[in-house]
Short mmCIF file of C-alpha atoms in Angstrom, two decimals:
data_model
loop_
_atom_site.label_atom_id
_atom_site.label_comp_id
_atom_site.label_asym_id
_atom_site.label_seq_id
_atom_site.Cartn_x
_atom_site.Cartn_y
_atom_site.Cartn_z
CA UNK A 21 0.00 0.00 0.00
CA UNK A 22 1.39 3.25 -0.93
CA UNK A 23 1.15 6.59 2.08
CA UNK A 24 -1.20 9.00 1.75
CA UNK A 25 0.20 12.65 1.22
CA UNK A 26 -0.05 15.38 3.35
CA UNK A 27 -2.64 17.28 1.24
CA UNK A 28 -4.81 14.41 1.14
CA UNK A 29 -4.25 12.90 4.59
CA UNK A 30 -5.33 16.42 5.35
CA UNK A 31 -8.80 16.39 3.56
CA UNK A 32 -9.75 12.75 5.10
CA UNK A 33 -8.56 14.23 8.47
CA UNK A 34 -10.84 16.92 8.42
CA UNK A 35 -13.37 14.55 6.96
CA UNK A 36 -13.47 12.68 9.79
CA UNK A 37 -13.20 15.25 12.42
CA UNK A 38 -16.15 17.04 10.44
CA UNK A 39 -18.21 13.66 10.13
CA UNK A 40 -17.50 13.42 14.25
CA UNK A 41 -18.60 16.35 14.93
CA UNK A 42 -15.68 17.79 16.04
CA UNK A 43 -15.26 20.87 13.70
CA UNK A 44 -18.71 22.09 13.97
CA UNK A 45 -17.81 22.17 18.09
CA UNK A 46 -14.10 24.43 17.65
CA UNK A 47 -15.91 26.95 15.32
CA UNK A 48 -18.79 27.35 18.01
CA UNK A 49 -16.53 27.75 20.74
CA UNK A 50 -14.02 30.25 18.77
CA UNK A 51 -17.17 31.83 17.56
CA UNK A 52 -18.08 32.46 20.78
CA UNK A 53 -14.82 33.07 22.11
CA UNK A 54 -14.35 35.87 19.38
CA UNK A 55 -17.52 37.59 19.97
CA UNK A 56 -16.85 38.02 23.61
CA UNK A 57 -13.46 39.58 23.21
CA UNK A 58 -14.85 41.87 20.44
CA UNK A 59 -18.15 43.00 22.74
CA UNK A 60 -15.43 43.60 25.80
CA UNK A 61 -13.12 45.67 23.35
CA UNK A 62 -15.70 47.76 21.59
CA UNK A 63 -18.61 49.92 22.81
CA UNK A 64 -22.53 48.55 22.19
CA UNK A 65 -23.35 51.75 21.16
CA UNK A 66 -21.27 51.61 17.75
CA UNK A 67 -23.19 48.11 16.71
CA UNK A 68 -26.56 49.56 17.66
CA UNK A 69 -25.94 52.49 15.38
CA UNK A 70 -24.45 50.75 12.78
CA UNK A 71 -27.07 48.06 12.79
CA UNK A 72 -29.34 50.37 11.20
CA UNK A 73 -27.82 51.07 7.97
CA UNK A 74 -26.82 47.37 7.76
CA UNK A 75 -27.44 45.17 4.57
CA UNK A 76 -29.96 42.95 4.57
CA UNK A 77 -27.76 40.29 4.01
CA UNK A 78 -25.56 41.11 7.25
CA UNK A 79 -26.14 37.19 8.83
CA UNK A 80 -23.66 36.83 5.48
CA UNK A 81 -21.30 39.44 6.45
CA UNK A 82 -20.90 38.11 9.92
CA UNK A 83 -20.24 35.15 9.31
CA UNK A 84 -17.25 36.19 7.01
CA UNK A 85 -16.26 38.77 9.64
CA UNK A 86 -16.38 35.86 12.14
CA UNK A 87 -14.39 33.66 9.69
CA UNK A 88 -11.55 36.14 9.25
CA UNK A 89 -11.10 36.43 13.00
CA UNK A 90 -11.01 32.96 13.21
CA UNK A 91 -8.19 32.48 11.22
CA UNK A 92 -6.45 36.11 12.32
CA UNK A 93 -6.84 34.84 15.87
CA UNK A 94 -4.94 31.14 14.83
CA UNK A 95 -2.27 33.02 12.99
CA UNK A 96 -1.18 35.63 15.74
CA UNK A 97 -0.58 32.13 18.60
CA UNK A 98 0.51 30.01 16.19
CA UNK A 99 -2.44 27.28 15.69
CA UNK A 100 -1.40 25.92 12.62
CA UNK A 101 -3.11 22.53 13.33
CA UNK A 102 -6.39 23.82 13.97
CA UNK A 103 -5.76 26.36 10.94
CA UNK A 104 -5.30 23.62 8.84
CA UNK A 105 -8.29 21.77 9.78
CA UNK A 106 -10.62 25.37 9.73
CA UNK A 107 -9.28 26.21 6.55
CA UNK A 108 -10.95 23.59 4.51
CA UNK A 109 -14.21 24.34 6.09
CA UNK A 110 -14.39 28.10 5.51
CA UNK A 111 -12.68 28.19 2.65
CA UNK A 112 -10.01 30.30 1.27
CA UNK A 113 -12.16 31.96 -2.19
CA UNK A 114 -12.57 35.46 -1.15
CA UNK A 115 -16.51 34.67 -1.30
CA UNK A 116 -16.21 33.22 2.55
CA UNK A 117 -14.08 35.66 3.48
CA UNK A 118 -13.65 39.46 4.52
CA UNK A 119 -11.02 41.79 4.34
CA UNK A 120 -9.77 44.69 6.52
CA UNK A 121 -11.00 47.11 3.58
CA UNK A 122 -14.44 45.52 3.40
CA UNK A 123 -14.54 45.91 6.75
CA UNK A 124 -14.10 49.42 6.79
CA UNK A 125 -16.49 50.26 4.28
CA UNK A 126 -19.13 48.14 6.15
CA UNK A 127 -18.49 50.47 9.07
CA UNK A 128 -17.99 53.28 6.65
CA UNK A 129 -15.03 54.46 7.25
CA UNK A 130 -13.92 55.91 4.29
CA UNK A 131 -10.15 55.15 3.40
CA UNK A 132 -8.79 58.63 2.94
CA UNK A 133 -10.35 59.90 6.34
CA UNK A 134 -8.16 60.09 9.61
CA UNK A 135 -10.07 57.26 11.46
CA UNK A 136 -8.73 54.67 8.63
CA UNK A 137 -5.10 56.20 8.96
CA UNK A 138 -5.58 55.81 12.92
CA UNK A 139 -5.89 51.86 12.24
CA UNK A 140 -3.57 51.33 10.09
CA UNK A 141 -1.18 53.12 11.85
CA UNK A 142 -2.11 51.14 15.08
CA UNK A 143 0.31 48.05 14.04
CA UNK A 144 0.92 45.02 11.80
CA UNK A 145 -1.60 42.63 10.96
CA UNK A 146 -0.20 39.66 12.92
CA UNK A 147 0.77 41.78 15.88
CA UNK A 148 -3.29 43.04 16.33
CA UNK A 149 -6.70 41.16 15.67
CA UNK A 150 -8.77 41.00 12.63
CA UNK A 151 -11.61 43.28 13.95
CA UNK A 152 -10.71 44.16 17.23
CA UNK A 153 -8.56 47.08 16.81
CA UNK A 154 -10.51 48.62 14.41
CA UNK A 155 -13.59 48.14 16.64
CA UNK A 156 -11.51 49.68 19.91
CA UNK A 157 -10.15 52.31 17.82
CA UNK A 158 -13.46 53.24 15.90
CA UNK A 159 -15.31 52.92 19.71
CA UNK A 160 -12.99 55.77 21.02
CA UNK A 161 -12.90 58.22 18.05
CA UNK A 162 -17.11 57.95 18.39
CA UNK A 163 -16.53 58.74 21.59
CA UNK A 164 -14.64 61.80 21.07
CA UNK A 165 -17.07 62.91 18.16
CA UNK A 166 -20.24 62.47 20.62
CA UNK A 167 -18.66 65.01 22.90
CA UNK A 168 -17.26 67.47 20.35
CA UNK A 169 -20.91 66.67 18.80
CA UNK A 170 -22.96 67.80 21.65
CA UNK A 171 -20.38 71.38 22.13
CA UNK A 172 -21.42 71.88 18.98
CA UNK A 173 -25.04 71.66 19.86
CA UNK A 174 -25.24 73.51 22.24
CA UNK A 175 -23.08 76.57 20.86
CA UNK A 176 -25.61 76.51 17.94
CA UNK A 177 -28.83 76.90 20.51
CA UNK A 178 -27.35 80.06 22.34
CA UNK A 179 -26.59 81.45 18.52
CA UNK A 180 -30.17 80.48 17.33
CA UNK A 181 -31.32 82.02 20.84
CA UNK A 182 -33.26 78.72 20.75
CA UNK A 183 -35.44 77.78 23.51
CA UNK A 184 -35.63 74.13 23.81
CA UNK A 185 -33.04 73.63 26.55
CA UNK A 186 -34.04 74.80 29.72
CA UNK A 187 -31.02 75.22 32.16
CA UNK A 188 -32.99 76.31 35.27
CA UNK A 189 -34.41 72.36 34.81
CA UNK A 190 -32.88 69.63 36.84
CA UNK A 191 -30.07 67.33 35.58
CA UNK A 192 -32.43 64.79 34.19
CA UNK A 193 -34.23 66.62 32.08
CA UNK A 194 -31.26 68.25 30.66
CA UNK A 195 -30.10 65.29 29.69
CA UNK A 196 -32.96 64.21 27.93
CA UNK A 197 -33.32 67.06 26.01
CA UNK A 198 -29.38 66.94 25.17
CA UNK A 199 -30.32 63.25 23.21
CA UNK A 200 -33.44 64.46 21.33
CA UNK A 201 -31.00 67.38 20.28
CA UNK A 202 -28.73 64.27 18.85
CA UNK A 203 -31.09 62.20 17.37
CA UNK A 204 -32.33 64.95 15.47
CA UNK A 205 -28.66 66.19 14.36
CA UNK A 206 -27.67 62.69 13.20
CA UNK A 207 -31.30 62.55 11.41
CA UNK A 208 -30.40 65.84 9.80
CA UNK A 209 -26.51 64.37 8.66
CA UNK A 210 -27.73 61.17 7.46
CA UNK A 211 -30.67 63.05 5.64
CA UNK A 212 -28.04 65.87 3.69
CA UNK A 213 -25.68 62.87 3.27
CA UNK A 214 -28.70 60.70 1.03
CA UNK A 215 -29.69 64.06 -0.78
CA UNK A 216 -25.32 64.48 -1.05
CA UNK A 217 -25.22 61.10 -2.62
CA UNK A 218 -28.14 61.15 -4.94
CA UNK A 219 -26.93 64.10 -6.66
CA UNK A 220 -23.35 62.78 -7.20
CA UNK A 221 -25.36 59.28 -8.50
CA UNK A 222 -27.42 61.42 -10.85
CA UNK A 223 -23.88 63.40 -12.31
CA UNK A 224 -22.35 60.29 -12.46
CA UNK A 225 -24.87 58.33 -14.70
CA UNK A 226 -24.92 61.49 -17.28
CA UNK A 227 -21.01 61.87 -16.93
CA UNK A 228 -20.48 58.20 -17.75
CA UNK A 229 -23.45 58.09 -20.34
CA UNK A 230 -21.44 60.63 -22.84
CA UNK A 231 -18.28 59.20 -21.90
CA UNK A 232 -19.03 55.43 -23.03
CA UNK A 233 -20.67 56.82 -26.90
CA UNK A 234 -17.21 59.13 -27.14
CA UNK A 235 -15.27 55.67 -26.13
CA UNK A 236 -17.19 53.34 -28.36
CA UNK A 237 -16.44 55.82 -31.39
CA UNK A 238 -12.54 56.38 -30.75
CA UNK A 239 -12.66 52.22 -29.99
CA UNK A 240 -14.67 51.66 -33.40
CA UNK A 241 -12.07 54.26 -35.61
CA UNK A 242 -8.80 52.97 -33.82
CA UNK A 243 -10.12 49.26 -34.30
CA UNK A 244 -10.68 49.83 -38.22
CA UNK A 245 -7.00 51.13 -38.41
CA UNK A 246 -5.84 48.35 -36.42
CA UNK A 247 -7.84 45.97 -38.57
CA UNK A 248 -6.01 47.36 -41.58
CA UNK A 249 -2.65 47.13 -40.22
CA UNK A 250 -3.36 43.48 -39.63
CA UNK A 251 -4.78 42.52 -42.95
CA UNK A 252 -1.08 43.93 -44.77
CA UNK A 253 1.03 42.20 -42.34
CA UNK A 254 -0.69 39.13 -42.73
CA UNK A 255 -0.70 39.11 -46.50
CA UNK A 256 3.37 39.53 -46.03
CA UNK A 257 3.68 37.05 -43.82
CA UNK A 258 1.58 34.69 -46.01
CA UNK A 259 3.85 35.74 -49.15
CA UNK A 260 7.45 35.17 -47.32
CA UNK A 261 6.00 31.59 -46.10
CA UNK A 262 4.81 30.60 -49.39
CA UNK A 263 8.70 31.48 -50.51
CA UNK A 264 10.08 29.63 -47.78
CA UNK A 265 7.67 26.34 -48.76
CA UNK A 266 8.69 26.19 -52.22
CA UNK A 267 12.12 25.65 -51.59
CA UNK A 268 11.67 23.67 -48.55
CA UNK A 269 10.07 21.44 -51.51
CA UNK A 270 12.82 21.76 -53.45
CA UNK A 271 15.14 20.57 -50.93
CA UNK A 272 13.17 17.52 -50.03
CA UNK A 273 12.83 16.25 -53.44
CA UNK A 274 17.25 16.22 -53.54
CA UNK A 275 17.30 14.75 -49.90
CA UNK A 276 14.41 12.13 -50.98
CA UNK A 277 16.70 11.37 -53.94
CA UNK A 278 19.76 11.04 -51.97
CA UNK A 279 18.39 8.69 -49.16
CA UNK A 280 16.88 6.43 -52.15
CA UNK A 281 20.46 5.86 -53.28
CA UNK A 282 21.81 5.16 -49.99
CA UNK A 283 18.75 2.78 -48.93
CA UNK A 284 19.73 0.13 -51.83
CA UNK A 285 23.21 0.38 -51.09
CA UNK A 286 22.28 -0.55 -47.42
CA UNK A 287 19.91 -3.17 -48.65
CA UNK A 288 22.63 -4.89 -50.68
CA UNK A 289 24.96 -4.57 -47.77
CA UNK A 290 22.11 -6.20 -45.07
CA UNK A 291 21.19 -9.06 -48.75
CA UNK A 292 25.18 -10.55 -48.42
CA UNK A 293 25.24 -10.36 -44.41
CA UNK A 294 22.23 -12.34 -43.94
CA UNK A 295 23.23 -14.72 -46.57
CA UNK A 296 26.54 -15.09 -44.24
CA UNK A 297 24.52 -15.45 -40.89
CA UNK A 298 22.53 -18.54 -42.95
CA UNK A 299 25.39 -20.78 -43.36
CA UNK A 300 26.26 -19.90 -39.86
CA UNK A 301 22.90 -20.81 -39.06
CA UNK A 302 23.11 -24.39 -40.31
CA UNK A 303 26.41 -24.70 -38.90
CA UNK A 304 24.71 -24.28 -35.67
CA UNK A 305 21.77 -26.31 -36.51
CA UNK A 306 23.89 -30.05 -37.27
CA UNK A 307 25.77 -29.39 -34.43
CA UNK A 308 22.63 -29.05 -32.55
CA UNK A 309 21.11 -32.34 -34.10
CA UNK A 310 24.40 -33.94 -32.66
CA UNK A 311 23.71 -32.59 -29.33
CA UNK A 312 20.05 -34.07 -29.04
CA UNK A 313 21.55 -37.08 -30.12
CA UNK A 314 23.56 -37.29 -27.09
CA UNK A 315 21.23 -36.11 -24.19
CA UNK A 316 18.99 -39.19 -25.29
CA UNK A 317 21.42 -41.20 -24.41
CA UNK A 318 21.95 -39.69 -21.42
CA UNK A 319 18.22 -39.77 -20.77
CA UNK A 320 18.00 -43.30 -21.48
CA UNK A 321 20.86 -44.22 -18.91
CA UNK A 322 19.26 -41.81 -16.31
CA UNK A 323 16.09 -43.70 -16.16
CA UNK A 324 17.88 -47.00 -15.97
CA UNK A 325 19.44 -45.44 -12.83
CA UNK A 326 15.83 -44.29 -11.15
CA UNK A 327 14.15 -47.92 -11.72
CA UNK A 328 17.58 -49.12 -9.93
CA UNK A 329 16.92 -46.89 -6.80
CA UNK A 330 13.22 -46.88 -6.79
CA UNK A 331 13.98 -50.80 -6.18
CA UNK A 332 16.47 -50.29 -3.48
CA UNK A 333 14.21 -47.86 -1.34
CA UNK A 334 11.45 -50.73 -1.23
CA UNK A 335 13.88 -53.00 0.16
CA UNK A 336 14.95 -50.55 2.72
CA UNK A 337 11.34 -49.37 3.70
CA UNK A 338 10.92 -52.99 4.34
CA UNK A 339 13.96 -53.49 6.15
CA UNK A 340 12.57 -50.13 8.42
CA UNK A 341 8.96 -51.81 9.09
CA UNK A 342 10.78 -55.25 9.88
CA UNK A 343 12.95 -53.34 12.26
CA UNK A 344 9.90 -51.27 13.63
CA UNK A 345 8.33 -54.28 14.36
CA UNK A 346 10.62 -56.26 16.43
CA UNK A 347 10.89 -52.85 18.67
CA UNK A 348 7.47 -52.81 19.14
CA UNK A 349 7.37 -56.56 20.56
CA UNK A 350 10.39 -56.01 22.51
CA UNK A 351 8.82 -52.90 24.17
CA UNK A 352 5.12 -54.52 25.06
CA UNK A 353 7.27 -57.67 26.45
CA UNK A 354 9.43 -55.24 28.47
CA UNK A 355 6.01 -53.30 29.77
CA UNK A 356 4.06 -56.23 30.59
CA UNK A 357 7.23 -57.71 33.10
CA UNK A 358 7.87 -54.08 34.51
CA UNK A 359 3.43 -54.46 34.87
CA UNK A 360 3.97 -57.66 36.71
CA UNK A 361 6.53 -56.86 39.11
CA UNK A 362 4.88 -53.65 40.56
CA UNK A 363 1.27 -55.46 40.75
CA UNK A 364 3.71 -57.95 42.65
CA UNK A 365 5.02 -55.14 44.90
CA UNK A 366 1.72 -53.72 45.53
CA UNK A 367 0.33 -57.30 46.86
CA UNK A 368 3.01 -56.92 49.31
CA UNK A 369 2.62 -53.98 50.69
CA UNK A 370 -1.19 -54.54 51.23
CA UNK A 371 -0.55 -57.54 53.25
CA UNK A 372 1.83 -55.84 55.02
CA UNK A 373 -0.98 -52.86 55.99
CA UNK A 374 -3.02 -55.64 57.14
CA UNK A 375 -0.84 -57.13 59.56
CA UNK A 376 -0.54 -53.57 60.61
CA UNK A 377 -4.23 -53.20 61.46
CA UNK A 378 -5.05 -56.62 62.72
CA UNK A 379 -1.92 -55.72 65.23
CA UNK A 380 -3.60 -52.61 66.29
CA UNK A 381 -6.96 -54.18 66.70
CA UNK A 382 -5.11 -56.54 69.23
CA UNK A 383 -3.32 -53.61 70.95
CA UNK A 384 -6.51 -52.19 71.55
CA UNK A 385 -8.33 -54.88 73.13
CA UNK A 386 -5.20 -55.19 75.44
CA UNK A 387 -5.60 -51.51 76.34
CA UNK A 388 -9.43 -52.33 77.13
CA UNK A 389 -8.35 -54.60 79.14
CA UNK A 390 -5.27 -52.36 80.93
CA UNK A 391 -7.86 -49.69 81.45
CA UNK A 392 -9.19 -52.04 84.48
CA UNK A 393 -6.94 -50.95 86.77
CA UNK A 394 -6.29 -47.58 87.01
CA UNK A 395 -2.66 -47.17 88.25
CA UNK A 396 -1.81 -49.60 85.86
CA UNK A 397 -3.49 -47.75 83.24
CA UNK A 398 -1.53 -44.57 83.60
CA UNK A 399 1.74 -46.14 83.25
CA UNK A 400 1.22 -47.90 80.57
CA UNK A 401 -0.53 -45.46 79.06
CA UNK A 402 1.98 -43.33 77.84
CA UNK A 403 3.89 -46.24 76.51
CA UNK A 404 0.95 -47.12 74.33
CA UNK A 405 0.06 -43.70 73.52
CA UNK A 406 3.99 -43.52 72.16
CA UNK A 407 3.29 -47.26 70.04
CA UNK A 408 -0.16 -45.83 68.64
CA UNK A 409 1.68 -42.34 67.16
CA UNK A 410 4.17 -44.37 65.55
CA UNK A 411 1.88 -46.99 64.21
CA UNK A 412 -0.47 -43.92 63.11
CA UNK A 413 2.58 -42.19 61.09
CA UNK A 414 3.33 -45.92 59.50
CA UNK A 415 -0.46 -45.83 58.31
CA UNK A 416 -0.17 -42.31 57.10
CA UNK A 417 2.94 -43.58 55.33
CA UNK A 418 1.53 -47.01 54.31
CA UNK A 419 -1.06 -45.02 52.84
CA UNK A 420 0.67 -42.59 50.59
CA UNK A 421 2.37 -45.35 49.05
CA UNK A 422 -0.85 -47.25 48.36
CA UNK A 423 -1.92 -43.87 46.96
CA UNK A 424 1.50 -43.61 45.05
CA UNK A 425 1.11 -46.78 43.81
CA UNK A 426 -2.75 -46.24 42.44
CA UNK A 427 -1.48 -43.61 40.55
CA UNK A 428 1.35 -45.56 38.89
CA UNK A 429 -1.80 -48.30 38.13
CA UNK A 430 -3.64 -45.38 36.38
CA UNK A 431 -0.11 -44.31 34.45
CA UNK A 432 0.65 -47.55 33.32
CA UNK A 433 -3.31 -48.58 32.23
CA UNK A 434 -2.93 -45.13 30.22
CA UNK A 435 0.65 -46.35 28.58
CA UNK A 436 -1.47 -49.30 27.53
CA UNK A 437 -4.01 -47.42 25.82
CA UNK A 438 -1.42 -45.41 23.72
CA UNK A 439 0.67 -48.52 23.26
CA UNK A 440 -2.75 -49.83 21.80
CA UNK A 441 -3.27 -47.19 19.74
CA UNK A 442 0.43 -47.13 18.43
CA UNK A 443 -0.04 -50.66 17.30
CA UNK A 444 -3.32 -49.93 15.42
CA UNK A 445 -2.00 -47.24 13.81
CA UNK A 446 1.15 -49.55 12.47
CA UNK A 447 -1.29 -51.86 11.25
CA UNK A 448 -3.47 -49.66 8.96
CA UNK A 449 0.02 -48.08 7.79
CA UNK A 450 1.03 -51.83 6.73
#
């Protein structure tokens, strides 16, 4: 089997870790994970006013933000594992992913304006977060603009002599007067800024209307004159290739001419060697003949010598099961006197336990009858106490060699069996 390489040993290990389940689980926890250090590092009140002139397909948008923080985030500490294995997934088409200018005009920051400079003059890429600087950075300069905002404000109500705000009020009401003030400035911006851009939209479309007929005249003359060009060149690069063929042709025809000559020279010269390799040929051939001539022979003599040995290996496989056979008798003789003797040895010792226990039956009725007398008794009680441990420890020992000796019984009664067997299996080999 040949290894898998690393760009495919890749794709079946993210497979597999997808098919698990495990993928789906790291990009909800770095999600997650993301989110909360971008809602700690940036104010809510620059999403909630930037969620109103969102796209409607912002779900999209965030979820390409989210990707390229993802993979920002892995790059900065060095997750190249988990990169590799998040990659696949989110792809790296520029469809499934956003980049730091997108970003910027989603929040619409425009790039020649200070805030953009501010950002990219924050750092490298790899040294701060996809997203979170701009976020922090964007979250402080809309802080600053609030308050120079509401000065502002409230410079142009003393000019206007305007009598909305009333400063005898308390704090509170202040306050709320200071936000409707706001609201109705940023109304006011965003309103100039649509009225702004549909005039520029309008001067555009007429601007580019004249400028595309003047471009598609200027394209249609310069393309005739091109076209023109094009057609003479051609016709002189057709003529000067013609040229070039002709005597090409000419050239061929001598070569042709040439190699004809020099192919029947080489054919004449090929005609007299192969005439020369024939005779060698049938040189080679008789001696050949001779040599099949001789290996019959040899043949002939070499099964002579087979039917010669095949008849001296029956004789000795004979001579073997003659010679197996007298080993076999001479070992069941041997077993059955070695069988006789112990069963010999065994009667013995049985008689010999008997005598034992009929002489301890008659020791006991002699103690019965000791036990009459009672100073009697305890003298000679210790010396039969002594006689009965001895004869106990002969019984225990009397016994274990019966036991011993029941066990060589059952040994040899097996040998017999497999002795048995040995001899039945000689016979259906004869």
């Amino acid at each position: 089997m040949t290894g898998l390489s690393a760009d495919e040993f890749q794709l079946k290990l993210c497979e597999n870790l997808k098919h698990q389940g495990f993928v789906n689980d790291l990009k909800s926890q770095m999600r997650n994970r993301l989110i909360n250090e971008l809602i700690q590092h940036s104010s809510f009140k620059l999403f909630e006013n930037k969620s109103k002139y969102s796209s409607p397909n912002s779900q999209v948008v965030t979820e390409k933000f989210v990707n390229s923080a993802i993979i920002s985030y892995l790059k900065r500490y060095g997750y190249e594992y988990t990169l590799s294995i998040f990659l696949p997934e989110c792809g790296l088409n520029s469809e499934n992913i956003i980049s730091e200018k997108d970003l910027l005009d989603h929040l619409m920051v425009k790039t020649s304006s200070g805030n953009s400079f501010i950002i990219h003059s924050s750092g490298s890429v790899l040294e701060r977060l996809f997203g979170k600087s701009e976020l922090s950075i964007l979250s402080s300069v809309q802080k600053r603009n609030d308050d120079a905002d509401s000065k502002n404000i409230f410079s142009r109500v003393r000019k206007d002599n305007v009598d909305t705000l009333n400063f005898n009020t308390t704090l509170n009401e202040t306050d709320e007067n200071v936000d409707c003030l706001l609201n109705s400035e940023k109304s006011r911006q965003y309103s100039y800024k649509e009225r702004q851009q549909a005039e520029v939209d309008l001067q555009v479309m007429r601007f580019k209307n004249t400028e595309v007929e003047n471009i598609k005249l200027e394209e249609k003359i310069k393309c005739g004159v091109e076209l023109e060009k094009f057609k003479r060149e051609i016709e002189l690069i057709y003529q000067k290739k013609l040229e070039t063929l002709k005597k090409k042709e000419c050239d061929v025809d001598e070569k042709v001419k040439h190699l004809h000559a020099n192919f029947e020279k080489e054919t004449m010269m090929k005609r007299q060697n192969i005439l020369l390799e024939l005779e060698k040929l049938k040189h080679k051939e008789n001696a050949l003949a001779q040599k099949e001539e001789w290996l019959k022979t040899e043949n002939d003599m070499l099964m002579k010598k087979k039917i010669k040995f095949e008849s001296y290996v029956q004789q000795e496989n004979e001579n073997i099961y003659d010679c197996r056979k007298k080993i076999e008798e001479k070992v069941t003789e041997m077993v059955d006197l070695r069988w006789q003797v112990f069963e010999k040895d065994v009667e013995i010792k049985k008689k010999e336990i008997n005598d034992i226990k009929i002489d301890l039956n008659a020791r006991e009725k002699k103690m019965d009858n000791v036990l009459k007398s009672y100073e009697e008794a305890k003298r000679q009680l210790t010396i039969k106490n002594n006689e009965i441990s001895s004869l106990k420890i002969d019984l225990k020992a009397a016994e274990s060699n019966l036991q011993n000796a029941e066990k060589q019984i059952s040994e040899y009664q097996n040998y017999n069996k497999e002795n048995q067997q040995l001899q039945l299996k000689n016979v259906k080999l004869k």
